[in-house]
GROMACS .gro file of C-alpha atoms in nm:
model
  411
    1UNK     CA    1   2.207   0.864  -0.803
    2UNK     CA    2   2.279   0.546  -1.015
    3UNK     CA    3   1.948   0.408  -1.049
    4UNK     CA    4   1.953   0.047  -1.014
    5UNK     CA    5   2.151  -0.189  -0.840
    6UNK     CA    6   2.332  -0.502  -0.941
    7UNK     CA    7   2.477  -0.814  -0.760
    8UNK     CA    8   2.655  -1.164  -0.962
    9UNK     CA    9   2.579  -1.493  -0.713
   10UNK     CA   10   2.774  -1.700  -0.643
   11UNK     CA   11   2.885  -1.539  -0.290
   12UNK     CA   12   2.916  -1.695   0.086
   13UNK     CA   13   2.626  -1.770   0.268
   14UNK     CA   14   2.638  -1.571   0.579
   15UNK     CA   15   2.712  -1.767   0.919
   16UNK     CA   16   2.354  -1.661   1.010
   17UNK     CA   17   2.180  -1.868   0.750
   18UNK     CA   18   2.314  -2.220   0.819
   19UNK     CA   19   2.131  -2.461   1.065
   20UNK     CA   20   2.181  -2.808   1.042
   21UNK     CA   21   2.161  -2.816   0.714
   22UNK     CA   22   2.268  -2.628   0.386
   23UNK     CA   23   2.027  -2.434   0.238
   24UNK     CA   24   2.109  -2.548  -0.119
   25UNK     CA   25   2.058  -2.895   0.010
   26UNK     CA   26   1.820  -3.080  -0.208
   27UNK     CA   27   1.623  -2.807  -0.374
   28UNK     CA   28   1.476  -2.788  -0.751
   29UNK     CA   29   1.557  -2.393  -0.764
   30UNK     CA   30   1.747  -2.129  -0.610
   31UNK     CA   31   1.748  -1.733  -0.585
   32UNK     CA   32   2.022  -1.651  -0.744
   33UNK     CA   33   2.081  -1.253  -0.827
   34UNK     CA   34   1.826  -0.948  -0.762
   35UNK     CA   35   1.861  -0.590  -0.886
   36UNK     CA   36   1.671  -0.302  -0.736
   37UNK     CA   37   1.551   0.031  -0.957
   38UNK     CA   38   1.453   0.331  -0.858
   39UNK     CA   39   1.191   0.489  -1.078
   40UNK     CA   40   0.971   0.823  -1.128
   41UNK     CA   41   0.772   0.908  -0.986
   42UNK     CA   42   0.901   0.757  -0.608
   43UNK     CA   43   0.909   0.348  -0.680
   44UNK     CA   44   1.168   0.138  -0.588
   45UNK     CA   45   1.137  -0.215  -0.797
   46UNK     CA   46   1.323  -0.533  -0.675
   47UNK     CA   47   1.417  -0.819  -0.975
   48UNK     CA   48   1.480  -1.131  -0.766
   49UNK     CA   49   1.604  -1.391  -1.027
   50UNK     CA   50   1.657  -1.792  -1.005
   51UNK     CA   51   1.885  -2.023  -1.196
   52UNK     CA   52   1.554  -2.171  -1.373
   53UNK     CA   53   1.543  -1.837  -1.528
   54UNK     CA   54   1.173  -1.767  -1.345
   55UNK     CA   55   1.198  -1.363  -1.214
   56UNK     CA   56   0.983  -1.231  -0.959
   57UNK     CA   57   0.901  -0.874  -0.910
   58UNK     CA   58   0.863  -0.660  -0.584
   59UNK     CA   59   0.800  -0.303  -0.488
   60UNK     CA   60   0.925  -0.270  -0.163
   61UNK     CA   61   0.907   0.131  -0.054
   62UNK     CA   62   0.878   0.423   0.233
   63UNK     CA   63   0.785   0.711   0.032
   64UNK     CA   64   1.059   0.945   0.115
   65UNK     CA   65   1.278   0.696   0.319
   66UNK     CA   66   1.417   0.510  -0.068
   67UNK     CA   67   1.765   0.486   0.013
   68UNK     CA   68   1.689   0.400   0.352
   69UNK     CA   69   1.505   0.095   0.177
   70UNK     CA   70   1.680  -0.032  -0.047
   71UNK     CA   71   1.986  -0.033   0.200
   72UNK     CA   72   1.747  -0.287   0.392
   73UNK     CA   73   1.679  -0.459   0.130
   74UNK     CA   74   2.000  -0.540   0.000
   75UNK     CA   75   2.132  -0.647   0.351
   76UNK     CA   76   1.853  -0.873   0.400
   77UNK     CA   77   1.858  -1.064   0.046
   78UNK     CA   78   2.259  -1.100   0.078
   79UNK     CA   79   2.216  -1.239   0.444
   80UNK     CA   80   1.915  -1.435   0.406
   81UNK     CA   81   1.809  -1.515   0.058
   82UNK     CA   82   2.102  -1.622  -0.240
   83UNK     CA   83   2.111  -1.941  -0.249
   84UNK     CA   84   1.799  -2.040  -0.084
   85UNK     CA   85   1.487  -2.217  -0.221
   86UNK     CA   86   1.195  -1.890  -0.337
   87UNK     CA   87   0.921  -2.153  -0.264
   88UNK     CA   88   0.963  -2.140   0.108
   89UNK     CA   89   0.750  -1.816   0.092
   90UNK     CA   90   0.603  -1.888   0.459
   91UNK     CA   91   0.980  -1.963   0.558
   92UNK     CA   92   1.141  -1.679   0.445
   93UNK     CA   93   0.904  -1.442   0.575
   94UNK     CA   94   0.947  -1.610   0.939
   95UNK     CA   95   1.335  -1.556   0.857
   96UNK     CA   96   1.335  -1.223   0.778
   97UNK     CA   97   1.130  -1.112   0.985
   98UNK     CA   98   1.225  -1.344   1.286
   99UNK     CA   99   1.601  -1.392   1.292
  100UNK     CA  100   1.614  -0.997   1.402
  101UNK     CA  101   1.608  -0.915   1.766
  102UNK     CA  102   1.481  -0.541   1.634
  103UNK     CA  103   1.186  -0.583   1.429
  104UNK     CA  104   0.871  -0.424   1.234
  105UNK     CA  105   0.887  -0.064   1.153
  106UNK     CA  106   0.811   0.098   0.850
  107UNK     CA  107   1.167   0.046   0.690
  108UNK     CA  108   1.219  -0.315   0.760
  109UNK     CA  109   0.851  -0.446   0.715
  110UNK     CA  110   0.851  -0.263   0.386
  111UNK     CA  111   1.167  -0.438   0.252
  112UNK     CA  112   1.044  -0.690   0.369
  113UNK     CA  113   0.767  -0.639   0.201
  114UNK     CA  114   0.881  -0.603  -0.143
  115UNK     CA  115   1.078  -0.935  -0.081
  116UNK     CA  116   0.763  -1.107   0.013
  117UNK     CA  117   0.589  -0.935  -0.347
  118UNK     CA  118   0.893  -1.119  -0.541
  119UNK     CA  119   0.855  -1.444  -0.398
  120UNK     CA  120   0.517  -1.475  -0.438
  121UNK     CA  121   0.583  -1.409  -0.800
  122UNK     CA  122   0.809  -1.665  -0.841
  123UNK     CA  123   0.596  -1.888  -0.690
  124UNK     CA  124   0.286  -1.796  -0.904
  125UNK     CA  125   0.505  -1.814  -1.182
  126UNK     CA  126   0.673  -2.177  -1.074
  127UNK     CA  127   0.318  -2.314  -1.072
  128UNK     CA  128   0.107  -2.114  -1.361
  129UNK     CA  129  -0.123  -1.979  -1.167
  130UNK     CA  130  -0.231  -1.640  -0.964
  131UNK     CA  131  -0.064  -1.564  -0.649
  132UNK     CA  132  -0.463  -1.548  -0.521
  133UNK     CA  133  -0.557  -1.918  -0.644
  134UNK     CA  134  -0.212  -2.021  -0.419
  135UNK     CA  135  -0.381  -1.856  -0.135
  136UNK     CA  136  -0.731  -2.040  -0.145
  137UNK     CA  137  -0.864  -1.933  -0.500
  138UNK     CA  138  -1.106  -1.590  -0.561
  139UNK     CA  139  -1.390  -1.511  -0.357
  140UNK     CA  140  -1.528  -1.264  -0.635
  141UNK     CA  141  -1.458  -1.183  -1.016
  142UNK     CA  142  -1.420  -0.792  -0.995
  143UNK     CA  143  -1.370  -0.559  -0.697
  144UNK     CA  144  -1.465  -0.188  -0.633
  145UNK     CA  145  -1.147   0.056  -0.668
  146UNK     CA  146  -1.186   0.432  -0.589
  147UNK     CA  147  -1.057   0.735  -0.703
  148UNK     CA  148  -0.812   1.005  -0.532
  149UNK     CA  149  -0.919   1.352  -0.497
  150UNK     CA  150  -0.719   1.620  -0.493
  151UNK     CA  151  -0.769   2.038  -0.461
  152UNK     CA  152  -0.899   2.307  -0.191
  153UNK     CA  153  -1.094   2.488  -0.335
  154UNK     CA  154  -1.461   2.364  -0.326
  155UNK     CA  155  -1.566   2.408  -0.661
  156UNK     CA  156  -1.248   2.277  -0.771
  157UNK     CA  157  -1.298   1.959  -0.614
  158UNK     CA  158  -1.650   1.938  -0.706
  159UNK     CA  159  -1.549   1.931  -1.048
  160UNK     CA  160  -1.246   1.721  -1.038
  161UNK     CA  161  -1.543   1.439  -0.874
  162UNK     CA  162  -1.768   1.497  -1.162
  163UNK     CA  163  -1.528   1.436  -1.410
  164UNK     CA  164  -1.388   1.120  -1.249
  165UNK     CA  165  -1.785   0.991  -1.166
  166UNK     CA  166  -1.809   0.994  -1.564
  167UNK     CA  167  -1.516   0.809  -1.627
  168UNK     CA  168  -1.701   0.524  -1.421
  169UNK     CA  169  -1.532   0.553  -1.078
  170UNK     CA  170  -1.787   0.502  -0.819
  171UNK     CA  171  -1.629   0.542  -0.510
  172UNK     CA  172  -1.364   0.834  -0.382
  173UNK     CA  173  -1.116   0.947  -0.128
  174UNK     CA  174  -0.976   1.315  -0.043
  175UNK     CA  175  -0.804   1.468   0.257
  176UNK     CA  176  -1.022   1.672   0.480
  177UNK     CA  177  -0.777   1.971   0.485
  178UNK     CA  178  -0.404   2.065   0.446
  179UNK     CA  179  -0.259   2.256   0.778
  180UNK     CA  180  -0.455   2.178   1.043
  181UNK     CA  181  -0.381   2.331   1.365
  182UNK     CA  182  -0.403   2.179   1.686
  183UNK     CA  183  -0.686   2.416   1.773
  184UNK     CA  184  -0.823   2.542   1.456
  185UNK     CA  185  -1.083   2.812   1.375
  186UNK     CA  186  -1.466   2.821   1.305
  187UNK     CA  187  -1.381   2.941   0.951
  188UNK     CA  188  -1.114   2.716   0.879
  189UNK     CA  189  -1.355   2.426   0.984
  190UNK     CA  190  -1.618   2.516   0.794
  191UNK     CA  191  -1.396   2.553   0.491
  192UNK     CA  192  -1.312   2.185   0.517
  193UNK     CA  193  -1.689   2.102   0.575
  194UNK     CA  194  -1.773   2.292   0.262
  195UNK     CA  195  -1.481   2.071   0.093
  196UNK     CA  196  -1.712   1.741   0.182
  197UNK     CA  197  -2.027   1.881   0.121
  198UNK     CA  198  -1.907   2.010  -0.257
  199UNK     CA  199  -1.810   1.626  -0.326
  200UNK     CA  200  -2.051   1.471  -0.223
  201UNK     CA  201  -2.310   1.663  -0.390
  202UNK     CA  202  -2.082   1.629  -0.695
  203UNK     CA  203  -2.104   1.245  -0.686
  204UNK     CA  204  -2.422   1.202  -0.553
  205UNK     CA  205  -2.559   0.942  -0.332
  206UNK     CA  206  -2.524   0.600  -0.474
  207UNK     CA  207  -2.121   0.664  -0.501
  208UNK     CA  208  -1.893   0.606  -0.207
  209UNK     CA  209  -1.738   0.878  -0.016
  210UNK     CA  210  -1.436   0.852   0.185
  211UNK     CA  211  -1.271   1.145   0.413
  212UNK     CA  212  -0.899   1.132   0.514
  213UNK     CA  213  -0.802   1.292   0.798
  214UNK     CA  214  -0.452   1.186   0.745
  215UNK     CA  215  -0.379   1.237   1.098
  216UNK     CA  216  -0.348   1.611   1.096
  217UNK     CA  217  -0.655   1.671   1.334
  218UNK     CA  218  -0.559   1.674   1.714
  219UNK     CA  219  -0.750   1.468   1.932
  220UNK     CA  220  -0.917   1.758   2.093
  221UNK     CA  221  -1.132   1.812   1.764
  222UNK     CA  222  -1.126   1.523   1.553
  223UNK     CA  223  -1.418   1.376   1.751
  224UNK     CA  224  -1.626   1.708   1.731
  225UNK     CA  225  -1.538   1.706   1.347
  226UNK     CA  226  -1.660   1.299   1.274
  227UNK     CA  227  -1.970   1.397   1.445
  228UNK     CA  228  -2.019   1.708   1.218
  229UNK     CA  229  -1.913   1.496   0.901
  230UNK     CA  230  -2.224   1.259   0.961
  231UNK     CA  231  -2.456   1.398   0.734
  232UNK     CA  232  -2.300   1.322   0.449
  233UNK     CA  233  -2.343   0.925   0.476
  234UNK     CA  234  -1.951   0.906   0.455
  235UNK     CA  235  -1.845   0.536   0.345
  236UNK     CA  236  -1.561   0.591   0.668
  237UNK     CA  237  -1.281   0.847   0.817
  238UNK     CA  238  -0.972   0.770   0.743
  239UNK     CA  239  -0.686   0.796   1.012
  240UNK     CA  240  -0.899   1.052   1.195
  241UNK     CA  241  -0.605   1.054   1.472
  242UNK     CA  242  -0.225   0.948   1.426
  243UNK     CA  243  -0.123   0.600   1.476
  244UNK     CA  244   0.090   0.702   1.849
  245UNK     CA  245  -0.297   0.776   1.948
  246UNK     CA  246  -0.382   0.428   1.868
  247UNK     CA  247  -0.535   0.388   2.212
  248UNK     CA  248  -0.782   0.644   2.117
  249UNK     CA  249  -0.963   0.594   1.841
  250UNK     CA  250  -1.250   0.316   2.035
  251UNK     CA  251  -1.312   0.635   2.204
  252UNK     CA  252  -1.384   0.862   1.869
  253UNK     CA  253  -1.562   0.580   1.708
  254UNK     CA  254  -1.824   0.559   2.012
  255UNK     CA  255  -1.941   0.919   1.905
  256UNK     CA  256  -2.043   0.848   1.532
  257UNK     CA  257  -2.233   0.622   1.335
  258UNK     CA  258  -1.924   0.738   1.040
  259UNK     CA  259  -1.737   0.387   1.019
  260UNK     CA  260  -1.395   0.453   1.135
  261UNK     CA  261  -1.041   0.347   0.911
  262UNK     CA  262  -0.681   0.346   0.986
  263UNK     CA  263  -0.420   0.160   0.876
  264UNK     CA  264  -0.165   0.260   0.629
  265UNK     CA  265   0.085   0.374   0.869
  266UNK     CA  266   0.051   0.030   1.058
  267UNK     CA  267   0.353  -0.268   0.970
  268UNK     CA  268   0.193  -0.613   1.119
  269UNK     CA  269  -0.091  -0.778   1.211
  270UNK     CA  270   0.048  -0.698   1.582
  271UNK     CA  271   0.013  -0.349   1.540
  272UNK     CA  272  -0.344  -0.350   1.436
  273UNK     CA  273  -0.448  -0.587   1.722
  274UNK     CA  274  -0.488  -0.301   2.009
  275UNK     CA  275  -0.754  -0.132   1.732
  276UNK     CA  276  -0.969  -0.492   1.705
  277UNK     CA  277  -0.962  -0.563   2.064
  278UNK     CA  278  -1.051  -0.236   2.152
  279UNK     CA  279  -1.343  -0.218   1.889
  280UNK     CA  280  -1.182   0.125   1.796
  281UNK     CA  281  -1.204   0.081   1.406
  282UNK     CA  282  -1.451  -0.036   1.170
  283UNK     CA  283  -1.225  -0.049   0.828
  284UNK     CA  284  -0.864  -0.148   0.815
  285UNK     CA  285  -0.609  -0.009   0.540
  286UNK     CA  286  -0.300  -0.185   0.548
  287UNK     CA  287  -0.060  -0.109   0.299
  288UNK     CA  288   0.112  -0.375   0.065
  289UNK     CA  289   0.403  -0.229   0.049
  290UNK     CA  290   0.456  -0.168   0.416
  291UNK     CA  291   0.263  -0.415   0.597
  292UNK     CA  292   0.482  -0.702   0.536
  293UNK     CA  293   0.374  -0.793   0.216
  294UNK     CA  294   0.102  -1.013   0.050
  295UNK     CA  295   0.220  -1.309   0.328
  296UNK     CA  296   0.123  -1.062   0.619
  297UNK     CA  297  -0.172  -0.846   0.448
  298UNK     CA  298  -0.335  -1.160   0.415
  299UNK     CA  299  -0.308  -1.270   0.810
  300UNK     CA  300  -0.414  -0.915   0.871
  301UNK     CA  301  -0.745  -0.952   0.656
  302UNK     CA  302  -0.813  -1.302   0.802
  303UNK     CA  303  -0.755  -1.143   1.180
  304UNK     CA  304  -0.958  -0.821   1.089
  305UNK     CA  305  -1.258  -1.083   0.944
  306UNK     CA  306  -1.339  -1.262   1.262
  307UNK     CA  307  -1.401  -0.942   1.395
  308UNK     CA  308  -1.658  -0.819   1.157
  309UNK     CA  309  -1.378  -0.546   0.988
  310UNK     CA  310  -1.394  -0.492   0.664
  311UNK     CA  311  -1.050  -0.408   0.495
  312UNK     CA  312  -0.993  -0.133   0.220
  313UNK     CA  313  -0.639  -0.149   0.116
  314UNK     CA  314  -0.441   0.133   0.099
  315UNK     CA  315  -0.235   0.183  -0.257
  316UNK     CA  316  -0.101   0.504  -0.382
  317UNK     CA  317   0.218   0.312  -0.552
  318UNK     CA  318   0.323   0.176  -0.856
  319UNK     CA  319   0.149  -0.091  -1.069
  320UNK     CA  320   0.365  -0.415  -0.905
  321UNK     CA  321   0.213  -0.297  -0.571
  322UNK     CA  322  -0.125  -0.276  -0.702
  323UNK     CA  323  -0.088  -0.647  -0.863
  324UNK     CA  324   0.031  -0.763  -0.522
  325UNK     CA  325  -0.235  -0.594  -0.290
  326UNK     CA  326  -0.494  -0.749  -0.550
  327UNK     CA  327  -0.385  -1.076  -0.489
  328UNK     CA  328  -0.478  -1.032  -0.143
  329UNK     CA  329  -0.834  -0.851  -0.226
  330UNK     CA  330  -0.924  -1.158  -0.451
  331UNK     CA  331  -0.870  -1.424  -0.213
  332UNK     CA  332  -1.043  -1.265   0.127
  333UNK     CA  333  -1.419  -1.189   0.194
  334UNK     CA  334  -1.358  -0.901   0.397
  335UNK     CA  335  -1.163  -0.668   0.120
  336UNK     CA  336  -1.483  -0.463  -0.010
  337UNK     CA  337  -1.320  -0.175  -0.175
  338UNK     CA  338  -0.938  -0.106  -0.311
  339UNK     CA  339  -0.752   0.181  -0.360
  340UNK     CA  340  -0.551   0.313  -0.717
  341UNK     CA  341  -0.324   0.587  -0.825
  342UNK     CA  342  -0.256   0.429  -1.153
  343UNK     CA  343  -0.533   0.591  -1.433
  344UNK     CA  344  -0.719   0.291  -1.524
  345UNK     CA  345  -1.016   0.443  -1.660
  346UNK     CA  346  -0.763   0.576  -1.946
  347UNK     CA  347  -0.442   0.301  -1.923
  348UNK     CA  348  -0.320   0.400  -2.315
  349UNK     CA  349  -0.240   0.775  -2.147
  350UNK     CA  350  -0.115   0.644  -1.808
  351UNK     CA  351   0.215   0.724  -1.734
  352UNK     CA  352   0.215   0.523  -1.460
  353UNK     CA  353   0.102   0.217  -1.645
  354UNK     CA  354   0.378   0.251  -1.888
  355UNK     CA  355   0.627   0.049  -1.730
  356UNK     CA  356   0.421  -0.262  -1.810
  357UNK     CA  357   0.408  -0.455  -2.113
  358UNK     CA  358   0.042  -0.418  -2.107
  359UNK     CA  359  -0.116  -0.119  -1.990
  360UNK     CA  360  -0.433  -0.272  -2.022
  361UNK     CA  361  -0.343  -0.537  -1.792
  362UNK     CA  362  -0.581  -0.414  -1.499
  363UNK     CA  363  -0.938  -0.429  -1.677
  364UNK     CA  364  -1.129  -0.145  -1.592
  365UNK     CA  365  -1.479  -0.144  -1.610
  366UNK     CA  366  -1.775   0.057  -1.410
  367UNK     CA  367  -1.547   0.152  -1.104
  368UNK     CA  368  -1.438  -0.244  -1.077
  369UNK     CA  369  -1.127  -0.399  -1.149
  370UNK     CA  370  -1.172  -0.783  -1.280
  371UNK     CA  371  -1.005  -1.032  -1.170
  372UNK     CA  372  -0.652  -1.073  -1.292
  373UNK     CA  373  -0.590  -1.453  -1.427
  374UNK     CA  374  -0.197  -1.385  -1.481
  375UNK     CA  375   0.057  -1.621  -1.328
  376UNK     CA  376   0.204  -1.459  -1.004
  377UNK     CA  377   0.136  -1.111  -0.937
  378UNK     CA  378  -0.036  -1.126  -1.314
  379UNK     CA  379   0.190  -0.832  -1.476
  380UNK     CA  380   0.415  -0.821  -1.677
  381UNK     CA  381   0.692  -0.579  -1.677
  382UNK     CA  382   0.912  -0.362  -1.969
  383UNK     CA  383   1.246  -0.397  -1.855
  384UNK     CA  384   1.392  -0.225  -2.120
  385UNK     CA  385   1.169   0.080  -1.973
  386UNK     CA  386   1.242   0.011  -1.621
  387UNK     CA  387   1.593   0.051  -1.662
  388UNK     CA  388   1.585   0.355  -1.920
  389UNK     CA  389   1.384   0.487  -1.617
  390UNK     CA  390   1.638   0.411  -1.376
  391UNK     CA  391   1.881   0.614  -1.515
  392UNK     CA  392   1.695   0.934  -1.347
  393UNK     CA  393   1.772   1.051  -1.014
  394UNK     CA  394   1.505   0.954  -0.827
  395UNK     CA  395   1.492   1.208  -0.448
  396UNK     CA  396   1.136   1.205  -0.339
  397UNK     CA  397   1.020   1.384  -0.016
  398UNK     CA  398   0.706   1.476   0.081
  399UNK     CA  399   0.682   1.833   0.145
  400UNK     CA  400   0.752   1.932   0.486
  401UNK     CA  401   0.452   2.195   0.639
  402UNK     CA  402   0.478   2.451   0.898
  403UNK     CA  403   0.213   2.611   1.084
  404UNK     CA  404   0.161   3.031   1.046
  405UNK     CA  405   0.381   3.003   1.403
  406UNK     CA  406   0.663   2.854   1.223
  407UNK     CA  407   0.587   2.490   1.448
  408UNK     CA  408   0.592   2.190   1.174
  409UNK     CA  409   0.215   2.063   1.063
  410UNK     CA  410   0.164   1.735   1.002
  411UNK     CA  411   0.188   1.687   0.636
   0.00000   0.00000   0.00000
């Protein structure tokens, strides 16, 4: 499919914007035109441009669901957004979110989203200075990002965590197992376990261990299997049950001392409330790209703070998310550890950091990140790549599993 997608203001404002007023009543700057790209290896970029020649960026995606996406996000920007003032960020959040009787959900919060990303750009931009100085200024000058692990085999893994402990990452994350049935074998537990106990032994003790569960455990053994993981000093479970079993998890984290994380596959700060209330988590991971944006992600941090919750982001995406979910780490006390799928031990090799002017934009240094002092998101992006990129047909799904039965696993 025709990668990218173009639209020339001027064009009617829908009957659903006007109140008593016009929106291009009295403003300094307008949104004016946006384009949307779809990229290798699954992104979906949004341009959102302004007649003061300012652009912001976005990167508003459902892995697997892109169309689906950037159908959303066209409707809302035509509806909503030419023609209206990109310094309302607050405004238009309320707006897009609000002025739909069917809200949240993983394809509208994520357009959302990516909206959200854009006009915080601009904004940064508008005012030369970091999206995270808008939003109170930085509470630290570098933050902790870990690695992804990948592999079943054992001493395959165990390798793989060696290699990336000497590249100066200092804190990791891998998936417990692939299928996972419902009621699963001794053997094919202990085979995970093995998994863990290869890593960690691989990375040692003062490095940070993280164990994703990815919500392909049943709720029959997930709590047996936290309580077996506890001897590795885990830094937390990840999604240990799926998010429909929300009302459960208080109930698996009262049987370990193994801090307990969920989050990714949550779209508000109203969907995470049941999990503070209830005490049932000990890390959130909201996602960037599907929690709303950097407006929402930073309510949910504030919310998740006054209940003693730390917040580890979740970020397997492109480089514009990761500039926009760092915004969000820099200004709140509670983000103590990031995720990144991006190569930054080795950015002149990075494919993935190719698309920006500067791959060397995210300073890497002894498993931290620094600070970014950019205007907006702090990136910069090659357009020219972007849309040489765009010309690829872009049709990402994640693989779908099935059980030896021929029942679909959770993937």
């Amino acid at each position: 499919m025709y990668g990218y997608l173009c639209h020339t203001f001027p064009r009617p404002i829908s009957a659903a914007s006007h109140y008593k007023y016009s929106l291009t009543d009295n403003i300094a700057m307008q949104i004016t035109d946006f384009e949307l790209f779809a990229v290798p290896p699954r992104w979906l970029l949004l341009k959102l441009e302004t007649d003061e020649g300012i652009v912001g960026w976005g990167e508003p995606i459902v892995q697997g669901r892109l169309e689906t996406v950037r159908a959303a996000v066209t409707e809302l920007i035509e509806a909503y957004l030419l023609g209206a003032d990109p310094l309302r960020t607050e405004y238009h959040w309320r707006k897009l979110y609000q002025s739909g009787y069917f809200r949240g959900g993983p394809i509208l919060m994520s357009a959302l989203a990516g909206i959200d990303h854009a006009l915080w750009d601009i904004k940064g931009r508008h005012y030369g200075a970091p999206v995270h100085e808008l939003l109170g200024g930085h509470v630290r000058d570098k933050l902790l990002v870990y690695q992804w692990l990948g592999g079943d085999d054992p001493e395959d893994v165990a390798v793989a965590a060696r290699e990336d402990r000497e590249r100066g990452y200092r804190a990791f994350k891998f998936n417990f197992a692939r299928e996972f049935r419902p009621i699963e074998t001794p053997n094919a537990v202990d085979h995970a376990v093995e998994r863990v106990a290869a890593i960690r032994d691989a990375v040692g003790d003062d490095a940070l261990v993280g164990v994703d569960f990815h919500g392909r455990v049943s709720k029959p053994m997930a709590a047996d299997l936290v309580e077996r993981l506890e001897q590795f000093d885990l830094t937390f479970i990840d999604q240990p049950l799926l998010p429909e079993h929300d009302d459960s998890f208080a109930s698996i984290a009262e049987r370990t001392t193994v801090p307990i994380a969920t989050g990714e596959r949550f779209y508000s700060r109203y969907d995470f409330k049941r999990l503070l209330v209830d005490d049932g988590v000990s890390i959130l991971q909201p996602d960037v790209t599907h929690v709303g944006g950097i407006s929402e992600m930073r309510k949910v941090a504030s919310m998740a703070e006054a209940f003693d919750v730390a917040v580890v982001p979740h970020c397997p995406l492109g480089p514009v998310a990761f500039a926009a979910s760092l915004q969000v780490g820099f200004c709140a006390q509670n983000v103590v550890l990031h995720e990144q799928d991006l190569d930054l031990h080795d950015p002149a090799t990075s494919q993935r950091l190719k698309v920006l002017e500067d791959p060397e934009t995210f300073q890497f240094e002894d498993g931290y990140v620094k600070r970014p002092t950019g205007p907006g998101l702090g990136i910069e992006i090659d357009e020219a790549l972007i849309r040489e990129l765009a010309q690829t047909e872009v049709n990402w799904y994640n693989p779908v599993w099935h059980h030896e039965d021929g029942s679909v696993a959770e993937w």
